[in-house]
Short mmCIF file of C-alpha atoms in Angstrom, two decimals:
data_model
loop_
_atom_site.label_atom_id
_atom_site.label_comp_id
_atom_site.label_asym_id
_atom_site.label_seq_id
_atom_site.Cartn_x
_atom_site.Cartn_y
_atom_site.Cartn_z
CA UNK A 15 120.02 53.13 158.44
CA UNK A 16 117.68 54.91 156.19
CA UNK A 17 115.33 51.99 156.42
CA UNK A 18 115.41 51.63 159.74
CA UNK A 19 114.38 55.58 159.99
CA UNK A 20 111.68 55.12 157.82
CA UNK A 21 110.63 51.66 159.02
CA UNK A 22 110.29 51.37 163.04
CA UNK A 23 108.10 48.24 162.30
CA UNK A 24 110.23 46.13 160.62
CA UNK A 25 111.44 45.56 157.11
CA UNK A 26 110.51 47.22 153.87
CA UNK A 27 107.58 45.56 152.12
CA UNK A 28 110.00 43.88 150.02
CA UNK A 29 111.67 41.73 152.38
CA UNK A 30 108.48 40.95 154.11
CA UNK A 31 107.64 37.39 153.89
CA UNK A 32 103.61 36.69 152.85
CA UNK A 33 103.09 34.96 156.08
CA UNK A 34 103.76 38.02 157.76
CA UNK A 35 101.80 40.21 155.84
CA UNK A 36 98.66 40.49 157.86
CA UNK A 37 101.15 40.95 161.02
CA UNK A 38 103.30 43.77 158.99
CA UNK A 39 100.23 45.54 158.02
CA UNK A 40 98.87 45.42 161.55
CA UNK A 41 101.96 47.18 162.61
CA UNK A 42 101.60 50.15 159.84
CA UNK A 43 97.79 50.69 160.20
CA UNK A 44 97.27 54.32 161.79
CA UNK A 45 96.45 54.49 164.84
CA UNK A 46 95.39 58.08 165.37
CA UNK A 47 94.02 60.16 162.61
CA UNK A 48 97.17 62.10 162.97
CA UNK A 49 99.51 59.06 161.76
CA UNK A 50 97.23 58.47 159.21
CA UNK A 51 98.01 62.16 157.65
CA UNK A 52 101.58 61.72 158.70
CA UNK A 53 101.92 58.67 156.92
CA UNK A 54 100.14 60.43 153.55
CA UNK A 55 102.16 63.53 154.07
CA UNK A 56 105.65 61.30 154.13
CA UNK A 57 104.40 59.48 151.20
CA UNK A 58 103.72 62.39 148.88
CA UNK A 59 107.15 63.63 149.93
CA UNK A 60 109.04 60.86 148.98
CA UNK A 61 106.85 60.67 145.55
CA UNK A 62 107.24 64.18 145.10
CA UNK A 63 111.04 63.86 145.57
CA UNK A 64 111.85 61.19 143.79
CA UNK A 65 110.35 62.20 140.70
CA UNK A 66 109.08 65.71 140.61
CA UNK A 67 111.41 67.45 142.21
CA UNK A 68 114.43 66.77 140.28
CA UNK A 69 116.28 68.84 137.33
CA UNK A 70 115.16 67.12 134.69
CA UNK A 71 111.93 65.66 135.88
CA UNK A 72 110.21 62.99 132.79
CA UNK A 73 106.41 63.09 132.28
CA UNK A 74 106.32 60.10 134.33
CA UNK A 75 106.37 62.61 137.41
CA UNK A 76 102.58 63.70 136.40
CA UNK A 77 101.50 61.18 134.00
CA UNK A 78 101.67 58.91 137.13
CA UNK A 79 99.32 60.62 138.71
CA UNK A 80 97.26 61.51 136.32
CA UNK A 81 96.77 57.85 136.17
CA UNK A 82 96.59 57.04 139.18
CA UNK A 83 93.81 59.65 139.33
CA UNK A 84 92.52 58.07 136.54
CA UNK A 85 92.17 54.32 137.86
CA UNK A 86 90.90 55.98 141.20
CA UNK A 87 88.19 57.44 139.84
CA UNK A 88 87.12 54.69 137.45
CA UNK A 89 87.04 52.43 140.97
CA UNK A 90 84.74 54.91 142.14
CA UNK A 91 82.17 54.76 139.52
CA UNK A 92 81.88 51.55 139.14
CA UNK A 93 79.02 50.73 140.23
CA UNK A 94 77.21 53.03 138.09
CA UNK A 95 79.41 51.94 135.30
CA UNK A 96 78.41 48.11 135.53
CA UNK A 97 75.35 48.94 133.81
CA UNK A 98 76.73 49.58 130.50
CA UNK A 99 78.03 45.69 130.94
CA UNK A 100 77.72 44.18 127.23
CA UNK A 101 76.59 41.16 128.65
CA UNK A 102 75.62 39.75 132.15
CA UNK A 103 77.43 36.65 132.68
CA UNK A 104 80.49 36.14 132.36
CA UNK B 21 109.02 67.32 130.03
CA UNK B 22 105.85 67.95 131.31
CA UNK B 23 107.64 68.04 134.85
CA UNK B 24 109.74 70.33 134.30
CA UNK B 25 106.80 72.62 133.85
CA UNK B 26 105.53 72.26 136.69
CA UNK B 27 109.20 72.82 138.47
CA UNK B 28 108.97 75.91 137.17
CA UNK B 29 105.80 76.78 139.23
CA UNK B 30 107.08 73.92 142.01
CA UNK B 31 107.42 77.32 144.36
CA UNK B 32 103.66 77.83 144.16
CA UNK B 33 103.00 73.97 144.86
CA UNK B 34 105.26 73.88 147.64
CA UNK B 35 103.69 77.24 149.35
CA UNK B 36 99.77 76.13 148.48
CA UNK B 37 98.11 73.48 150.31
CA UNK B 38 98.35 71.30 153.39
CA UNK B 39 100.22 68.65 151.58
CA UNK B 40 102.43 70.92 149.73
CA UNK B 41 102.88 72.89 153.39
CA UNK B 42 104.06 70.57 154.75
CA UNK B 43 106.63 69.11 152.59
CA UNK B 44 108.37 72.86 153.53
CA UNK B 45 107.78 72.44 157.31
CA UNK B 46 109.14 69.32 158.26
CA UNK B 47 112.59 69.77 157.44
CA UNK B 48 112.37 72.16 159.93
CA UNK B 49 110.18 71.15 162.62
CA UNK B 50 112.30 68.62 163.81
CA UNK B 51 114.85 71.27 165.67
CA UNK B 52 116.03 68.21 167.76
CA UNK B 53 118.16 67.26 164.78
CA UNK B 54 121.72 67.94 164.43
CA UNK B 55 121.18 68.52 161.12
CA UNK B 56 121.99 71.65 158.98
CA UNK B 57 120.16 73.17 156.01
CA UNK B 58 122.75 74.69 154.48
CA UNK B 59 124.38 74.16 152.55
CA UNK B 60 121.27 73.19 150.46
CA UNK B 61 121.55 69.83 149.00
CA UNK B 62 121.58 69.96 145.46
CA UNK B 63 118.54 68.30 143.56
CA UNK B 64 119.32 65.11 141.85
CA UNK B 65 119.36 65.14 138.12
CA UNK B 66 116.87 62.77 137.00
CA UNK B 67 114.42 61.63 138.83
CA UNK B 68 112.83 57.88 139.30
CA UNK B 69 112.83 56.16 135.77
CA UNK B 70 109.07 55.21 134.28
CA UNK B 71 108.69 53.50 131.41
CA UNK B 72 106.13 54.39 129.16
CA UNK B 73 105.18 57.38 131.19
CA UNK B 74 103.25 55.47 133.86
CA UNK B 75 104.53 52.46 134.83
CA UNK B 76 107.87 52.70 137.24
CA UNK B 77 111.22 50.75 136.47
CA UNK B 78 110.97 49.21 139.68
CA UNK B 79 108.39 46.94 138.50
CA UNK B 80 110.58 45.98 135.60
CA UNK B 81 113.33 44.89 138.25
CA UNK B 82 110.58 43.43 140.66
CA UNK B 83 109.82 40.71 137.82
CA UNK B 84 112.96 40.79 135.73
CA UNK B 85 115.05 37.66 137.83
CA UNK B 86 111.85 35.28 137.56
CA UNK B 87 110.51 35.99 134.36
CA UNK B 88 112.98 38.01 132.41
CA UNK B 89 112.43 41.14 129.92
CA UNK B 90 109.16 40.33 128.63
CA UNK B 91 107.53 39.18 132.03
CA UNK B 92 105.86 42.88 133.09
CA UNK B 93 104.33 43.28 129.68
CA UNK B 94 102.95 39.25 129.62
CA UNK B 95 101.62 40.82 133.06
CA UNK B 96 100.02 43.39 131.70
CA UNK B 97 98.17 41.72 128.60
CA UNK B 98 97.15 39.14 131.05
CA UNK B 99 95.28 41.79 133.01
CA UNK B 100 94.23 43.42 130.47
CA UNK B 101 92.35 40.84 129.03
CA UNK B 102 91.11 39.59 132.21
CA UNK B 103 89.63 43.09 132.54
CA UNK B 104 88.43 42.81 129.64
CA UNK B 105 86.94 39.19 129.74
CA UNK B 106 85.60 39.79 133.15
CA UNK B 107 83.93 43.34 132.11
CA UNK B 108 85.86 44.69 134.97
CA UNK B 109 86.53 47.44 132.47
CA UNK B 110 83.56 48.17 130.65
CA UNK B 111 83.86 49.12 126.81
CA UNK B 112 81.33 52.28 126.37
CA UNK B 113 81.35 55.89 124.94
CA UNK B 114 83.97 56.76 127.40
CA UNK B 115 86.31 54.22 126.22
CA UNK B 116 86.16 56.28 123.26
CA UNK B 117 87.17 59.21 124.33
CA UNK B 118 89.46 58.27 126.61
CA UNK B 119 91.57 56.43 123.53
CA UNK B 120 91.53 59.07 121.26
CA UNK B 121 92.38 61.28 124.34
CA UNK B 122 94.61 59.26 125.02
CA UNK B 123 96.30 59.17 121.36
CA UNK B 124 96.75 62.92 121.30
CA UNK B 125 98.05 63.32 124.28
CA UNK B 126 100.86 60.72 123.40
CA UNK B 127 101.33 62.36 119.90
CA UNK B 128 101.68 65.80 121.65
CA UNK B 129 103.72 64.89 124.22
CA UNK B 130 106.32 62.83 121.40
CA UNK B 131 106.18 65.66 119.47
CA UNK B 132 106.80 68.63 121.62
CA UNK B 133 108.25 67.07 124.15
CA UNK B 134 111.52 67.92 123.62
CA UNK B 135 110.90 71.40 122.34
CA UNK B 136 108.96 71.97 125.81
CA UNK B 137 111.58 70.36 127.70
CA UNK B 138 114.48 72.57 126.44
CA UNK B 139 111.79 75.59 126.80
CA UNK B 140 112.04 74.68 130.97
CA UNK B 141 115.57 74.16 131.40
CA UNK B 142 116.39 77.46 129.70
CA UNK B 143 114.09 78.63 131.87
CA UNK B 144 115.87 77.12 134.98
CA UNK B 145 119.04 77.64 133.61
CA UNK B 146 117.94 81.28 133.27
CA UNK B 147 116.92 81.73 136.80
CA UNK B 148 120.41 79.71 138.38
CA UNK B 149 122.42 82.02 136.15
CA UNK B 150 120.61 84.96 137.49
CA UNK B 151 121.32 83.63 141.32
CA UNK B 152 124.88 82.81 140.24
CA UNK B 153 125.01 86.53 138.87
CA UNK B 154 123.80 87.91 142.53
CA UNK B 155 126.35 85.49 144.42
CA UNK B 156 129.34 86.66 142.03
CA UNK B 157 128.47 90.37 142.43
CA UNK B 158 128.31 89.89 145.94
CA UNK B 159 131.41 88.03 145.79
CA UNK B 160 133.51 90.30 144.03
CA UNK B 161 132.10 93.43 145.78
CA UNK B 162 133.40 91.55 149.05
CA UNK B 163 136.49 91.22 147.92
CA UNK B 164 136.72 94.50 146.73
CA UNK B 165 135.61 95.74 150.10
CA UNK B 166 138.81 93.18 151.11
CA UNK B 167 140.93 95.19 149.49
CA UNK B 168 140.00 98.49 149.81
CA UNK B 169 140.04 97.64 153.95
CA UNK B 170 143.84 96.65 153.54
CA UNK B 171 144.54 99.97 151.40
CA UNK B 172 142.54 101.69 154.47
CA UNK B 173 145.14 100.11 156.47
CA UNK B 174 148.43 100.56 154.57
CA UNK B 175 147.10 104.72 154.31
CA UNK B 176 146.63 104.91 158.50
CA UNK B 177 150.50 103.83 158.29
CA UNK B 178 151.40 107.07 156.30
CA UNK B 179 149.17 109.10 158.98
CA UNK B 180 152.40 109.71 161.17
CA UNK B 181 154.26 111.25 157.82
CA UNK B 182 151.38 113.60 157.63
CA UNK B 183 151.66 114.56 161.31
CA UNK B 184 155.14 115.07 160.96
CA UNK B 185 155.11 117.31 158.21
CA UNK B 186 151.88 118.93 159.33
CA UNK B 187 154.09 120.06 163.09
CA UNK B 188 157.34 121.07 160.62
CA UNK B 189 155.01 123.63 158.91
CA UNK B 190 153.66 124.46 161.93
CA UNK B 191 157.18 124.69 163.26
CA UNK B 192 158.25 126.97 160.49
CA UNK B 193 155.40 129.07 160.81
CA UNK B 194 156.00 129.97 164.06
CA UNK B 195 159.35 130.37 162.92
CA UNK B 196 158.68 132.62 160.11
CA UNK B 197 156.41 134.97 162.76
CA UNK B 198 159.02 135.16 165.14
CA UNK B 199 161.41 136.26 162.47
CA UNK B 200 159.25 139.21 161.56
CA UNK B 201 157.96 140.33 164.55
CA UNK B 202 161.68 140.61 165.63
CA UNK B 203 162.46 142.74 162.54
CA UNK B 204 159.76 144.87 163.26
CA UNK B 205 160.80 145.38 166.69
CA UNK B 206 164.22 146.28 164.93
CA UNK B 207 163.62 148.75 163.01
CA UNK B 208 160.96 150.59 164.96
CA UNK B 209 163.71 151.10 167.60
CA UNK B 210 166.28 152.22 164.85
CA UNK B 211 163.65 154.91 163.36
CA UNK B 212 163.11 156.33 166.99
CA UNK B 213 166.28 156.47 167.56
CA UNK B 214 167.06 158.23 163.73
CA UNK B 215 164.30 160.48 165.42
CA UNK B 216 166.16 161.45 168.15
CA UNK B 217 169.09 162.01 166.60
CA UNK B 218 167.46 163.79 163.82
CA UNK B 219 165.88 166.19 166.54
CA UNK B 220 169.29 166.88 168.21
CA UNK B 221 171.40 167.64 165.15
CA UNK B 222 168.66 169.76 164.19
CA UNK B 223 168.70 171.72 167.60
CA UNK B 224 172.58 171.79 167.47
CA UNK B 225 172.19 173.29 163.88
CA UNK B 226 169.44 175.81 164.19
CA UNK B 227 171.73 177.33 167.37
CA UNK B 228 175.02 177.04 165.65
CA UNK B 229 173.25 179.47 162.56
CA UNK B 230 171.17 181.53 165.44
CA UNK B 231 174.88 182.31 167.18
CA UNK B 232 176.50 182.76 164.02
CA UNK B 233 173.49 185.70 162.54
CA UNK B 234 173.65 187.02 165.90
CA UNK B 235 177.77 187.15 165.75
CA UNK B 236 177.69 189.00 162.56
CA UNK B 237 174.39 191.22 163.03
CA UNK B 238 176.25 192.49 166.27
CA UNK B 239 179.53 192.68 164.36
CA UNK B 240 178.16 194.72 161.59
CA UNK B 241 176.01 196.56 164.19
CA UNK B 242 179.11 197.57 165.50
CA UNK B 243 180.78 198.71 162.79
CA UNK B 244 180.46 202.63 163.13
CA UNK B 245 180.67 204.95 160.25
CA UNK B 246 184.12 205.90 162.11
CA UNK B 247 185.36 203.17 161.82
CA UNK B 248 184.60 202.23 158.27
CA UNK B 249 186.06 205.33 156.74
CA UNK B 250 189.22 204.70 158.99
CA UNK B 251 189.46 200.67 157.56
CA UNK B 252 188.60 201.96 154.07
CA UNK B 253 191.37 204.59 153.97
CA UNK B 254 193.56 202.08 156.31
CA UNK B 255 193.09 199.66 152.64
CA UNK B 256 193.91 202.18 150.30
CA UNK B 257 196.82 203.40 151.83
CA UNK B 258 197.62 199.35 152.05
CA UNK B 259 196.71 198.98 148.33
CA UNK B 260 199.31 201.57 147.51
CA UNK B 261 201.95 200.09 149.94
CA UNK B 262 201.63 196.88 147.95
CA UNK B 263 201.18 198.26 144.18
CA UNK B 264 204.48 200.30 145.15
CA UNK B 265 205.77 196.88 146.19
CA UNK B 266 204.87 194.86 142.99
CA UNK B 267 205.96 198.07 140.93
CA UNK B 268 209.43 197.67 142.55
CA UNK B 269 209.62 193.84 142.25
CA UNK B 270 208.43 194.06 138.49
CA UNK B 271 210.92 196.85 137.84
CA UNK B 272 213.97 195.00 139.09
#
């Protein structure tokens, strides 16, 4: 049931099957800019209740993010950071 | 442990911000719901499990049927050295500092981890004990308030005793006037009347001596000169008569 809520289109990306990935993913884009911050408010919700907002919350609550931020960032300067390649080939 | 921090200040996320906005609104924008809000669900104890701080269980469980316990971490040297190989990740000066960042923040966190964690719960505990405190007060004043209606009650039964006694005094009081006033009335009567009587044995009195001085004054009045030698010689001669007598009654 909970799925089902969540999920109009379809199954969880679990059960999907790789053939109907493109199709799945076509039925989840955004269509308005207002589904698009709908869909990133429900999914900081569900991150931020599953493991922040809890009694005894780990450091996995931040640290995740702080990665996350982490990796994000480093995908954004990459360019810039491909100069300091050691060599040029590879 | 580091979470639990920022629990503690969770009321300031959850008010700031769009995204922390509306994590407050939308329980309650959907008023189409039959749902309730209270009572307020209680949070869940732990939250999702991550192992090593940044990667989540659910991985472990993605891989663990096709490749067992050691698949994720095969995974992850894999990628790390195609990284690596590939100079996807490039080895500079920040590599540097991110490691030995890196080191002291894991040394910090194993260390005072704990310490920090116990720090928050005391904290939380502190606050729940104080809401608990509030709720039992409110509780037991309630209750109190309970009881002290039913005594209200039970005392408006004894209000017809009170009114009962309150019209026998009454009762008596009038009672108690009546009494006196008829006293009163009494004896005023009886002293005008000792008046009256007074006045008339007082008139019958002053005449009775008035007749009597009169009686004698005219008596004496009367009483010539004539007369008095004639009485006076009329009790000698008398005197002798009856010394004569008593001479002769002595003698024989």
């Amino acid at each position: 049931m909970e799925a089902r809520k969540h999920n109009p289109s379809g199954r969880s990306l679990g059960q999907v099957t790789l053939g109907d990935l493109p199709g799945w993913l076509a039925r989840r884009t955004p269509q308005r800019p207002r589904d698009a911050v709908n869909m990133v408010q429900k999914g900081w919700q569900w991150y931020f209740r599953k493991y922040i907002d809890v009694r005894k919350g780990g450091v996995g609550g931040v640290g995740m993010l702080l990665a996350g931020y982490c990796v994000l960032s480093y995908v954004w300067t990459y360019p810039h950071l491909k100069q300091d390649r050691w060599r040029k080939y590879h | 442990m580091l979470s639990r921090l920022v629990i503690v200040s969770a009321n300031a996320l959850k008010s700031s911000g769009p995204l922390g906005a509306g994590l407050v609104q939308a329980p309650r924008a959907l008023h189409t719901s039959s749902q309730s809000l209270a009572p307020v669900p209680t949070l869940p104890e732990k939250g999702g499990k991550v192992r090593h701080g940044i990667i989540p269980e659910e991985l472990f469980q993605l891989l663990y049927p096709k490749t067992g316990v050691t698949g994720p971490y095969m995974l992850g040297t894999g990628l790390l050295v195609y990284l690596l190989s590939k100079e996807v990740y490039v080895i500079n000066h920040e590599t540097i500092a991110a490691s030995t960042i890196g080191a002291i923040i894991i040394y910090g966190i194993k260390k005072f981890g704990p310490s920090v964690a116990a720090f928050a719960d005391k904290l939380n505990e502190d606050k729940v004990a104080k809401a608990q405190e509030v709720k039992d007060l409110a509780m037991s004043s309630l209750t109190q308030a309970v009881e002290d209606e039913k005594k209200e009650q039970w005392r408006v039964e004894g209000r017809s005793m009170l009114f009962d006694a309150k019209r026998n005094n009454v009762a008596m009081l009038l009672e108690t006037n009546y009494r006196e006033r008829l006293h009163m009335v009494t004896n005023e009567v009886k002293r005008r009347l000792d008046y009256q009587i007074g006045l008339q044995d007082l008139q019958r009195r002053m005449a009775q001596e008035h007749m009597v001085n009169w009686v004698e004054k005219s008596v004496v009045g009367s009483i010539t000169p004539q007369q008095e030698k004639e009485s006076i010689a009329k009790c000698i001669t008398d005197l002798k008569a009856l010394a004569q007598a008593t001479q002769t009654k002595a003698t024989a």
